[in-house]
Amino acid sequence: MLTSLRAWKETLDELGVMGIVPEPPTKISPTAPTSLNVPFPIPQTANAPDSRTRLMPRTKETHVWEAPSDPVKNPPLQAVENCDTLDALHSCICQCEACPLGADRIKFVFGEGSPTARMMFVGEGPGRDEDIQGRPFVGRAGALLDKMIASIEMRRDEVYIANVVKCRPPDNRTPTPVESQTCLRYLKRQIELIQPTVLVGLGATPLRELIGIAAGITKIRGSWHIVSVAGREIPFMPTLHPAYVLRQYTKEVRKAVWEDLLAAKKKIESE
Ligand code: URA
C-alpha cells in the first residue's frame, strides 16, 4: 500500500502536479506590505486555503515584491524635497524602483519642456515609444498632443509635459492607484519646481490621482478644479487624453479638447 502511494506521488511529481499533502505556505517577509497599507497586492495563490488541499498544476514560484530599501532605488521623500532644480530631481529619482514598474522599464521618462512653463500637461504614463526614447508623448498620441498645443498657438517647448507615472505600465495598462501614488511625490516636486499657472490633466488618471475624482473624464472635462501642491493652489483643467481623441476622432471630440485648452490658455493670459 505504502509503496503504491509513493509510486502515485512520484507519478504526480513527474507530471508537475502538487500532491494532496499540503505545500508549505509561501514565505512572506515580515516587512512585506499588507493589503491595507500598501503597494502591491500579494498574490494569494500559495496561501489560499483550497490551493493546499486540491490537486493543482504546479505554477511558477509566487513572487513577493518588496520595495527596495536602497535610497537610490527608492529615494526617500526628504531627498526628493531637497532637490531644488529639475536636473537635481532627475538625478535623484532616475534609478527608482520604488514600485514594480521600475524593474521592467527600458527608460525612465522624467518629463520635458520649459522649466518655467506656465502651462503643464500631465498624462497617464509612458507607452512603448516613450519607454524606448525616454521622452513623454512621442508616439501617435504625442503627435496629436503637439497638434493640440499648436491649435492654441503655443509651442511644445514653451509648455512642460509629464506623466503621473514615469515608467511604462506593462501592456500600456492603466497604472494602479498604488503605482500612481508611489510616483506622485516626484510629480508633485516637479510641479513645485516648475510652478505652472495651470495644469492640464490628460485623461482619467491625472484626474483620479491629483484631484481624487474617479468619475468619467468625459463628464468632468472642461470644468476647473484645484490641485494643492506644497501649499500652492493650482487651477487644474481636465481634458480628454489624446489617445482617446485618436479613437474618437470626431469634430465634437476635437472641439471639446480645443475649448478646454483655450480655457487653460485664457487662464494663463489673465494671471
Ligand atoms: N500616453 C501618456 O499618457 N503619456 C505618454 O507619455 C504617452 C502616451
PDB file of C-alpha atoms and ligand atoms in Angstrom:
ATOM      1  CA  MET A   1       0.000   0.000   0.000  1.00  0.00           C
ATOM      2  CA  LEU A   2       2.700   2.383   1.091  1.00  0.00           C
ATOM      3  CA  THR A   3       4.710   1.502  -1.997  1.00  0.00           C
ATOM      4  CA  SER A   4       1.812   2.196  -4.310  1.00  0.00           C
ATOM      5  CA  LEU A   5       1.119   5.515  -2.578  1.00  0.00           C
ATOM      6  CA  ARG A   6       4.757   6.514  -3.055  1.00  0.00           C
ATOM      7  CA  ALA A   7       4.638   5.488  -6.735  1.00  0.00           C
ATOM      8  CA  TRP A   8       1.452   7.503  -7.203  1.00  0.00           C
ATOM      9  CA  LYS A   9       3.084  10.582  -5.669  1.00  0.00           C
ATOM     10  CA  GLU A  10       6.167  10.162  -7.865  1.00  0.00           C
ATOM     11  CA  THR A  11       3.955   9.974 -10.924  1.00  0.00           C
ATOM     12  CA  LEU A  12       2.169  13.173  -9.907  1.00  0.00           C
ATOM     13  CA  ASP A  13       5.511  14.867  -9.289  1.00  0.00           C
ATOM     14  CA  GLU A  14       6.719  13.905 -12.741  1.00  0.00           C
ATOM     15  CA  LEU A  15       3.536  15.294 -14.219  1.00  0.00           C
ATOM     16  CA  GLY A  16       4.141  18.559 -12.396  1.00  0.00           C
ATOM     17  CA  VAL A  17       1.108  18.211 -10.149  1.00  0.00           C
ATOM     18  CA  MET A  18       1.161  19.057  -6.458  1.00  0.00           C
ATOM     19  CA  GLY A  19       0.185  16.248  -4.117  1.00  0.00           C
ATOM     20  CA  ILE A  20      -2.594  16.237  -1.583  1.00  0.00           C
ATOM     21  CA  VAL A  21      -0.010  16.777   1.107  1.00  0.00           C
ATOM     22  CA  PRO A  22      -0.265  20.476   1.999  1.00  0.00           C
ATOM     23  CA  GLU A  23       2.516  22.549   0.456  1.00  0.00           C
ATOM     24  CA  PRO A  24       4.149  24.899   2.950  1.00  0.00           C
ATOM     25  CA  PRO A  25       2.772  28.428   2.515  1.00  0.00           C
ATOM     26  CA  THR A  26       4.956  30.777   0.502  1.00  0.00           C
ATOM     27  CA  LYS A  27       7.177  32.691   2.882  1.00  0.00           C
ATOM     28  CA  ILE A  28       6.136  36.308   3.117  1.00  0.00           C
ATOM     29  CA  SER A  29       8.664  38.599   4.645  1.00  0.00           C
ATOM     30  CA  PRO A  30       7.546  40.407   7.815  1.00  0.00           C
ATOM     31  CA  THR A  31       8.214  43.714   6.060  1.00  0.00           C
ATOM     32  CA  ALA A  32       6.061  42.890   3.070  1.00  0.00           C
ATOM     33  CA  PRO A  33       3.153  45.278   2.698  1.00  0.00           C
ATOM     34  CA  THR A  34      -0.292  44.227   3.786  1.00  0.00           C
ATOM     35  CA  SER A  35      -3.255  44.802   1.550  1.00  0.00           C
ATOM     36  CA  LEU A  36      -4.236  47.693   3.814  1.00  0.00           C
ATOM     37  CA  ASN A  37      -1.072  49.700   3.979  1.00  0.00           C
ATOM     38  CA  VAL A  38       0.386  49.138   0.571  1.00  0.00           C
ATOM     39  CA  PRO A  39       1.520  48.697  -2.501  1.00  0.00           C
ATOM     40  CA  PHE A  40       1.242  45.681  -4.346  1.00  0.00           C
ATOM     41  CA  PRO A  41      -1.374  43.107  -3.615  1.00  0.00           C
ATOM     42  CA  ILE A  42       0.443  39.964  -2.722  1.00  0.00           C
ATOM     43  CA  PRO A  43      -0.694  37.129  -4.971  1.00  0.00           C
ATOM     44  CA  GLN A  44      -2.689  34.827  -2.740  1.00  0.00           C
ATOM     45  CA  THR A  45      -2.451  31.582  -4.718  1.00  0.00           C
ATOM     46  CA  ALA A  46       0.031  29.818  -2.499  1.00  0.00           C
ATOM     47  CA  ASN A  47      -1.810  30.724   0.681  1.00  0.00           C
ATOM     48  CA  ALA A  48      -5.381  30.306  -0.413  1.00  0.00           C
ATOM     49  CA  PRO A  49      -6.915  27.589   1.760  1.00  0.00           C
ATOM     50  CA  ASP A  50      -8.155  25.446  -1.109  1.00  0.00           C
ATOM     51  CA  SER A  51      -4.873  25.525  -3.006  1.00  0.00           C
ATOM     52  CA  ARG A  52      -3.338  23.280  -0.401  1.00  0.00           C
ATOM     53  CA  THR A  53      -5.924  20.561  -0.495  1.00  0.00           C
ATOM     54  CA  ARG A  54      -6.800  20.429  -4.192  1.00  0.00           C
ATOM     55  CA  LEU A  55      -4.722  18.864  -6.913  1.00  0.00           C
ATOM     56  CA  MET A  56      -3.209  21.801  -8.717  1.00  0.00           C
ATOM     57  CA  PRO A  57      -0.877  22.228 -11.646  1.00  0.00           C
ATOM     58  CA  ARG A  58       2.462  23.403 -10.361  1.00  0.00           C
ATOM     59  CA  THR A  59       2.708  27.071 -11.219  1.00  0.00           C
ATOM     60  CA  LYS A  60       5.676  29.435 -11.198  1.00  0.00           C
ATOM     61  CA  GLU A  61       7.027  30.422  -7.779  1.00  0.00           C
ATOM     62  CA  THR A  62       4.893  33.116  -6.227  1.00  0.00           C
ATOM     63  CA  HIS A  63       6.910  36.285  -6.448  1.00  0.00           C
ATOM     64  CA  VAL A  64       6.594  38.577  -3.485  1.00  0.00           C
ATOM     65  CA  TRP A  65       7.535  42.090  -4.450  1.00  0.00           C
ATOM     66  CA  GLU A  66       9.118  44.327  -1.886  1.00  0.00           C
ATOM     67  CA  ALA A  67      10.014  47.991  -2.205  1.00  0.00           C
ATOM     68  CA  PRO A  68      13.818  48.301  -2.099  1.00  0.00           C
ATOM     69  CA  SER A  69      15.357  49.953   0.921  1.00  0.00           C
ATOM     70  CA  ASP A  70      18.280  51.259  -1.169  1.00  0.00           C
ATOM     71  CA  PRO A  71      17.847  55.076  -1.302  1.00  0.00           C
ATOM     72  CA  VAL A  72      18.941  55.130  -4.960  1.00  0.00           C
ATOM     73  CA  LYS A  73      16.211  52.698  -5.947  1.00  0.00           C
ATOM     74  CA  ASN A  74      13.683  54.138  -3.525  1.00  0.00           C
ATOM     75  CA  PRO A  75      14.580  57.788  -2.854  1.00  0.00           C
ATOM     76  CA  PRO A  76      13.197  58.978   0.468  1.00  0.00           C
ATOM     77  CA  LEU A  77      10.716  61.857   0.421  1.00  0.00           C
ATOM     78  CA  GLN A  78      13.231  64.122   2.141  1.00  0.00           C
ATOM     79  CA  ALA A  79      15.799  63.565  -0.611  1.00  0.00           C
ATOM     80  CA  VAL A  80      13.148  64.352  -3.218  1.00  0.00           C
ATOM     81  CA  GLU A  81      12.124  67.512  -1.406  1.00  0.00           C
ATOM     82  CA  ASN A  82      15.740  68.609  -1.097  1.00  0.00           C
ATOM     83  CA  CYS A  83      16.134  68.706  -4.885  1.00  0.00           C
ATOM     84  CA  ASP A  84      15.980  72.325  -5.867  1.00  0.00           C
ATOM     85  CA  THR A  85      16.304  72.018  -9.634  1.00  0.00           C
ATOM     86  CA  LEU A  86      14.704  69.736 -12.193  1.00  0.00           C
ATOM     87  CA  ASP A  87      18.142  68.337 -13.045  1.00  0.00           C
ATOM     88  CA  ALA A  88      18.805  67.502  -9.403  1.00  0.00           C
ATOM     89  CA  LEU A  89      15.382  65.866  -9.159  1.00  0.00           C
ATOM     90  CA  HIS A  90      16.044  63.866 -12.300  1.00  0.00           C
ATOM     91  CA  SER A  91      19.364  62.553 -10.958  1.00  0.00           C
ATOM     92  CA  CYS A  92      17.786  61.753  -7.603  1.00  0.00           C
ATOM     93  CA  ILE A  93      14.928  59.658  -8.980  1.00  0.00           C
ATOM     94  CA  CYS A  94      16.051  58.258 -12.344  1.00  0.00           C
ATOM     95  CA  GLN A  95      17.058  54.863 -10.926  1.00  0.00           C
ATOM     96  CA  CYS A  96      13.842  54.475  -8.981  1.00  0.00           C
ATOM     97  CA  GLU A  97      12.380  51.023  -8.452  1.00  0.00           C
ATOM     98  CA  ALA A  98      10.012  52.020  -5.677  1.00  0.00           C
ATOM     99  CA  CYS A  99       7.172  50.258  -7.447  1.00  0.00           C
ATOM    100  CA  PRO A 100       7.265  47.189  -9.718  1.00  0.00           C
ATOM    101  CA  LEU A 101       7.128  49.291 -12.902  1.00  0.00           C
ATOM    102  CA  GLY A 102      10.739  50.377 -12.392  1.00  0.00           C
ATOM    103  CA  ALA A 103      12.295  46.969 -12.877  1.00  0.00           C
ATOM    104  CA  ASP A 104      10.703  46.441 -16.297  1.00  0.00           C
ATOM    105  CA  ARG A 105      11.276  49.802 -17.916  1.00  0.00           C
ATOM    106  CA  ILE A 106      13.638  50.450 -20.786  1.00  0.00           C
ATOM    107  CA  LYS A 107      13.932  54.153 -19.995  1.00  0.00           C
ATOM    108  CA  PHE A 108      12.772  56.364 -17.180  1.00  0.00           C
ATOM    109  CA  VAL A 109      10.511  59.090 -18.587  1.00  0.00           C
ATOM    110  CA  PHE A 110      11.076  62.114 -16.385  1.00  0.00           C
ATOM    111  CA  GLY A 111       9.198  64.713 -18.444  1.00  0.00           C
ATOM    112  CA  GLU A 112      10.370  67.603 -20.579  1.00  0.00           C
ATOM    113  CA  GLY A 113       9.715  71.162 -21.581  1.00  0.00           C
ATOM    114  CA  SER A 114      10.291  74.634 -20.315  1.00  0.00           C
ATOM    115  CA  PRO A 115      11.385  74.653 -16.655  1.00  0.00           C
ATOM    116  CA  THR A 116       9.405  77.878 -16.243  1.00  0.00           C
ATOM    117  CA  ALA A 117       6.349  76.764 -18.220  1.00  0.00           C
ATOM    118  CA  ARG A 118       3.089  78.421 -17.288  1.00  0.00           C
ATOM    119  CA  MET A 119       1.111  75.528 -18.738  1.00  0.00           C
ATOM    120  CA  MET A 120       1.964  72.000 -17.639  1.00  0.00           C
ATOM    121  CA  PHE A 121       0.378  68.881 -19.129  1.00  0.00           C
ATOM    122  CA  VAL A 122       0.069  65.718 -17.096  1.00  0.00           C
ATOM    123  CA  GLY A 123      -0.618  62.444 -18.906  1.00  0.00           C
ATOM    124  CA  GLU A 124      -1.027  58.940 -17.577  1.00  0.00           C
ATOM    125  CA  GLY A 125       2.233  57.116 -18.148  1.00  0.00           C
ATOM    126  CA  PRO A 126       4.750  56.287 -20.861  1.00  0.00           C
ATOM    127  CA  GLY A 127       3.764  53.959 -23.679  1.00  0.00           C
ATOM    128  CA  ARG A 128       6.071  51.868 -25.844  1.00  0.00           C
ATOM    129  CA  ASP A 129       7.612  54.720 -27.841  1.00  0.00           C
ATOM    130  CA  GLU A 130       8.142  56.807 -24.730  1.00  0.00           C
ATOM    131  CA  ASP A 131       9.744  53.861 -22.924  1.00  0.00           C
ATOM    132  CA  ILE A 132      12.171  53.414 -25.816  1.00  0.00           C
ATOM    133  CA  GLN A 133      13.022  57.103 -26.201  1.00  0.00           C
ATOM    134  CA  GLY A 134      12.803  58.217 -22.553  1.00  0.00           C
ATOM    135  CA  ARG A 135      10.612  61.186 -23.552  1.00  0.00           C
ATOM    136  CA  PRO A 136       6.914  61.801 -22.875  1.00  0.00           C
ATOM    137  CA  PHE A 137       4.311  61.813 -25.634  1.00  0.00           C
ATOM    138  CA  VAL A 138       6.468  60.953 -28.627  1.00  0.00           C
ATOM    139  CA  GLY A 139       4.232  58.296 -30.205  1.00  0.00           C
ATOM    140  CA  ARG A 140       0.968  58.763 -32.079  1.00  0.00           C
ATOM    141  CA  ALA A 141      -0.746  60.297 -29.065  1.00  0.00           C
ATOM    142  CA  GLY A 142       2.237  62.637 -28.757  1.00  0.00           C
ATOM    143  CA  ALA A 143       1.929  63.794 -32.363  1.00  0.00           C
ATOM    144  CA  LEU A 144      -1.698  64.639 -31.651  1.00  0.00           C
ATOM    145  CA  LEU A 145      -0.768  66.412 -28.417  1.00  0.00           C
ATOM    146  CA  ASP A 146       1.651  68.561 -30.423  1.00  0.00           C
ATOM    147  CA  LYS A 147      -1.239  69.490 -32.739  1.00  0.00           C
ATOM    148  CA  MET A 148      -3.478  70.234 -29.767  1.00  0.00           C
ATOM    149  CA  ILE A 149      -0.820  72.577 -28.367  1.00  0.00           C
ATOM    150  CA  ALA A 150      -0.349  74.232 -31.759  1.00  0.00           C
ATOM    151  CA  SER A 151      -4.126  74.727 -32.033  1.00  0.00           C
ATOM    152  CA  ILE A 152      -3.952  77.214 -29.172  1.00  0.00           C
ATOM    153  CA  GLU A 153      -0.944  78.898 -30.712  1.00  0.00           C
ATOM    154  CA  MET A 154       1.593  77.571 -28.298  1.00  0.00           C
ATOM    155  CA  ARG A 155       4.715  75.502 -28.848  1.00  0.00           C
ATOM    156  CA  ARG A 156       5.703  72.244 -27.232  1.00  0.00           C
ATOM    157  CA  ASP A 157       8.930  73.796 -25.947  1.00  0.00           C
ATOM    158  CA  GLU A 158       7.094  76.506 -24.022  1.00  0.00           C
ATOM    159  CA  VAL A 159       4.931  74.085 -22.011  1.00  0.00           C
ATOM    160  CA  TYR A 160       6.007  71.237 -19.744  1.00  0.00           C
ATOM    161  CA  ILE A 161       4.875  67.647 -20.295  1.00  0.00           C
ATOM    162  CA  ALA A 162       4.985  64.924 -17.660  1.00  0.00           C
ATOM    163  CA  ASN A 163       3.012  61.881 -16.592  1.00  0.00           C
ATOM    164  CA  VAL A 164       1.517  60.520 -13.394  1.00  0.00           C
ATOM    165  CA  VAL A 165       3.935  57.560 -13.591  1.00  0.00           C
ATOM    166  CA  LYS A 166       7.433  57.739 -15.032  1.00  0.00           C
ATOM    167  CA  CYS A 167       7.802  54.120 -16.101  1.00  0.00           C
ATOM    168  CA  ARG A 168       5.733  52.220 -18.631  1.00  0.00           C
ATOM    169  CA  PRO A 169       2.990  50.016 -17.223  1.00  0.00           C
ATOM    170  CA  PRO A 170       3.004  46.559 -18.868  1.00  0.00           C
ATOM    171  CA  ASP A 171       0.822  46.347 -21.980  1.00  0.00           C
ATOM    172  CA  ASN A 172       0.049  50.043 -21.534  1.00  0.00           C
ATOM    173  CA  ARG A 173      -2.438  49.249 -18.819  1.00  0.00           C
ATOM    174  CA  THR A 174      -3.656  51.999 -16.507  1.00  0.00           C
ATOM    175  CA  PRO A 175      -1.235  52.426 -13.610  1.00  0.00           C
ATOM    176  CA  THR A 176      -2.677  51.086 -10.382  1.00  0.00           C
ATOM    177  CA  PRO A 177      -3.562  53.672  -7.709  1.00  0.00           C
ATOM    178  CA  VAL A 178      -0.626  52.424  -5.684  1.00  0.00           C
ATOM    179  CA  GLU A 179       1.858  52.760  -8.573  1.00  0.00           C
ATOM    180  CA  SER A 180       0.494  56.233  -9.224  1.00  0.00           C
ATOM    181  CA  GLN A 181       0.660  57.299  -5.609  1.00  0.00           C
ATOM    182  CA  THR A 182       4.210  55.955  -5.268  1.00  0.00           C
ATOM    183  CA  CYS A 183       5.298  58.108  -8.215  1.00  0.00           C
ATOM    184  CA  LEU A 184       3.192  61.132  -7.292  1.00  0.00           C
ATOM    185  CA  ARG A 185       5.756  62.501  -4.870  1.00  0.00           C
ATOM    186  CA  TYR A 186       8.075  63.001  -7.873  1.00  0.00           C
ATOM    187  CA  LEU A 187       5.419  64.684  -9.990  1.00  0.00           C
ATOM    188  CA  LYS A 188       4.461  66.956  -7.111  1.00  0.00           C
ATOM    189  CA  ARG A 189       8.060  68.051  -6.607  1.00  0.00           C
ATOM    190  CA  GLN A 190       8.302  68.644 -10.353  1.00  0.00           C
ATOM    191  CA  ILE A 191       5.168  70.825 -10.209  1.00  0.00           C
ATOM    192  CA  GLU A 192       6.578  72.656  -7.202  1.00  0.00           C
ATOM    193  CA  LEU A 193       9.813  73.435  -9.072  1.00  0.00           C
ATOM    194  CA  ILE A 194       8.115  74.490 -12.304  1.00  0.00           C
ATOM    195  CA  GLN A 195       5.327  76.459 -10.609  1.00  0.00           C
ATOM    196  CA  PRO A 196       2.973  76.389 -13.592  1.00  0.00           C
ATOM    197  CA  THR A 197      -0.012  78.741 -13.650  1.00  0.00           C
ATOM    198  CA  VAL A 198      -2.276  75.950 -14.892  1.00  0.00           C
ATOM    199  CA  LEU A 199      -2.192  72.196 -15.038  1.00  0.00           C
ATOM    200  CA  VAL A 200      -3.940  70.360 -17.851  1.00  0.00           C
ATOM    201  CA  GLY A 201      -4.772  66.751 -17.000  1.00  0.00           C
ATOM    202  CA  LEU A 202      -4.936  64.400 -19.966  1.00  0.00           C
ATOM    203  CA  GLY A 203      -7.464  61.648 -19.339  1.00  0.00           C
ATOM    204  CA  ALA A 204      -8.838  59.961 -16.266  1.00  0.00           C
ATOM    205  CA  THR A 205      -5.621  59.025 -14.448  1.00  0.00           C
ATOM    206  CA  PRO A 206      -4.366  62.526 -13.549  1.00  0.00           C
ATOM    207  CA  LEU A 207      -7.934  63.454 -12.606  1.00  0.00           C
ATOM    208  CA  ARG A 208      -8.125  60.482 -10.274  1.00  0.00           C
ATOM    209  CA  GLU A 209      -4.659  60.859  -8.775  1.00  0.00           C
ATOM    210  CA  LEU A 210      -4.301  64.629  -8.498  1.00  0.00           C
ATOM    211  CA  ILE A 211      -7.909  65.619  -7.777  1.00  0.00           C
ATOM    212  CA  GLY A 212      -9.291  62.393  -6.346  1.00  0.00           C
ATOM    213  CA  ILE A 213     -12.183  62.231  -8.811  1.00  0.00           C
ATOM    214  CA  ALA A 214     -12.907  58.791 -10.205  1.00  0.00           C
ATOM    215  CA  ALA A 215     -15.937  59.887 -12.276  1.00  0.00           C
ATOM    216  CA  GLY A 216     -15.775  59.667 -16.050  1.00  0.00           C
ATOM    217  CA  ILE A 217     -13.443  62.140 -17.717  1.00  0.00           C
ATOM    218  CA  THR A 218     -15.994  62.789 -20.485  1.00  0.00           C
ATOM    219  CA  LYS A 219     -18.358  64.223 -17.858  1.00  0.00           C
ATOM    220  CA  ILE A 220     -15.795  66.157 -15.841  1.00  0.00           C
ATOM    221  CA  ARG A 221     -13.669  67.594 -18.651  1.00  0.00           C
ATOM    222  CA  GLY A 222     -13.858  71.285 -19.208  1.00  0.00           C
ATOM    223  CA  SER A 223     -14.519  72.242 -15.572  1.00  0.00           C
ATOM    224  CA  TRP A 224     -11.902  73.863 -13.360  1.00  0.00           C
ATOM    225  CA  HIS A 225     -10.547  72.099 -10.297  1.00  0.00           C
ATOM    226  CA  ILE A 226      -7.774  72.931  -7.867  1.00  0.00           C
ATOM    227  CA  VAL A 227      -4.646  70.940  -7.090  1.00  0.00           C
ATOM    228  CA  SER A 228      -2.839  71.816  -3.905  1.00  0.00           C
ATOM    229  CA  VAL A 229       0.908  71.350  -4.150  1.00  0.00           C
ATOM    230  CA  ALA A 230       3.131  72.373  -1.253  1.00  0.00           C
ATOM    231  CA  GLY A 231       0.577  74.921  -0.064  1.00  0.00           C
ATOM    232  CA  ARG A 232       0.051  76.417  -3.518  1.00  0.00           C
ATOM    233  CA  GLU A 233      -3.319  76.073  -5.206  1.00  0.00           C
ATOM    234  CA  ILE A 234      -3.053  75.475  -8.906  1.00  0.00           C
ATOM    235  CA  PRO A 235      -6.017  75.543 -11.312  1.00  0.00           C
ATOM    236  CA  PHE A 236      -6.412  72.149 -12.984  1.00  0.00           C
ATOM    237  CA  MET A 237      -8.250  71.634 -16.272  1.00  0.00           C
ATOM    238  CA  PRO A 238      -9.147  68.016 -17.051  1.00  0.00           C
ATOM    239  CA  THR A 239      -9.454  67.198 -20.715  1.00  0.00           C
ATOM    240  CA  LEU A 240      -9.570  64.121 -22.901  1.00  0.00           C
ATOM    241  CA  HIS A 241      -6.442  62.066 -23.443  1.00  0.00           C
ATOM    242  CA  PRO A 242      -5.030  62.340 -26.996  1.00  0.00           C
ATOM    243  CA  ALA A 243      -5.217  58.536 -27.315  1.00  0.00           C
ATOM    244  CA  TYR A 244      -8.966  58.786 -26.690  1.00  0.00           C
ATOM    245  CA  VAL A 245      -9.239  61.553 -29.277  1.00  0.00           C
ATOM    246  CA  LEU A 246      -7.439  59.316 -31.792  1.00  0.00           C
ATOM    247  CA  ARG A 247     -10.021  56.610 -31.183  1.00  0.00           C
ATOM    248  CA  GLN A 248     -12.997  59.001 -31.272  1.00  0.00           C
ATOM    249  CA  TYR A 249     -11.772  61.310 -33.970  1.00  0.00           C
ATOM    250  CA  THR A 250     -14.964  63.304 -34.376  1.00  0.00           C
ATOM    251  CA  LYS A 251     -15.426  67.027 -34.769  1.00  0.00           C
ATOM    252  CA  GLU A 252     -17.257  67.195 -31.415  1.00  0.00           C
ATOM    253  CA  VAL A 253     -14.457  65.479 -29.504  1.00  0.00           C
ATOM    254  CA  ARG A 254     -11.741  67.630 -31.077  1.00  0.00           C
ATOM    255  CA  LYS A 255     -13.768  70.778 -30.415  1.00  0.00           C
ATOM    256  CA  ALA A 256     -14.231  69.790 -26.769  1.00  0.00           C
ATOM    257  CA  VAL A 257     -10.471  69.390 -26.274  1.00  0.00           C
ATOM    258  CA  TRP A 258      -9.753  72.611 -28.119  1.00  0.00           C
ATOM    259  CA  GLU A 259     -12.193  74.502 -25.879  1.00  0.00           C
ATOM    260  CA  ASP A 260     -10.551  73.055 -22.752  1.00  0.00           C
ATOM    261  CA  LEU A 261      -7.105  74.109 -23.944  1.00  0.00           C
ATOM    262  CA  LEU A 262      -8.353  77.548 -24.915  1.00  0.00           C
ATOM    263  CA  ALA A 263      -9.772  77.969 -21.399  1.00  0.00           C
ATOM    264  CA  ALA A 264      -6.372  76.976 -19.987  1.00  0.00           C
ATOM    265  CA  LYS A 265      -4.637  79.454 -22.241  1.00  0.00           C
ATOM    266  CA  LYS A 266      -7.040  82.239 -21.227  1.00  0.00           C
ATOM    267  CA  LYS A 267      -6.286  81.442 -17.611  1.00  0.00           C
ATOM    268  CA  ILE A 268      -2.537  81.922 -18.060  1.00  0.00           C
ATOM    269  CA  GLU A 269      -3.111  85.133 -20.006  1.00  0.00           C
ATOM    270  CA  SER A 270      -5.343  86.533 -17.294  1.00  0.00           C
ATOM    271  CA  GLU A 271      -2.894  85.841 -14.455  1.00  0.00           C
TER     272      GLU A 271
HETATM  273  N1  URA B   1       0.312  58.432 -23.038  1.00  0.00           N
HETATM  274  C1  URA B   1       0.564  59.065 -21.884  1.00  0.00           C
HETATM  275  O1  URA B   1      -0.299  59.191 -21.033  1.00  0.00           O
HETATM  276  N2  URA B   1       1.786  59.552 -21.715  1.00  0.00           N
HETATM  277  C2  URA B   1       2.747  59.462 -22.609  1.00  0.00           C
HETATM  278  O2  URA B   1       3.840  59.938 -22.356  1.00  0.00           O
HETATM  279  C3  URA B   1       2.439  58.823 -23.815  1.00  0.00           C
HETATM  280  C4  URA B   1       1.222  58.305 -24.021  1.00  0.00           C
END
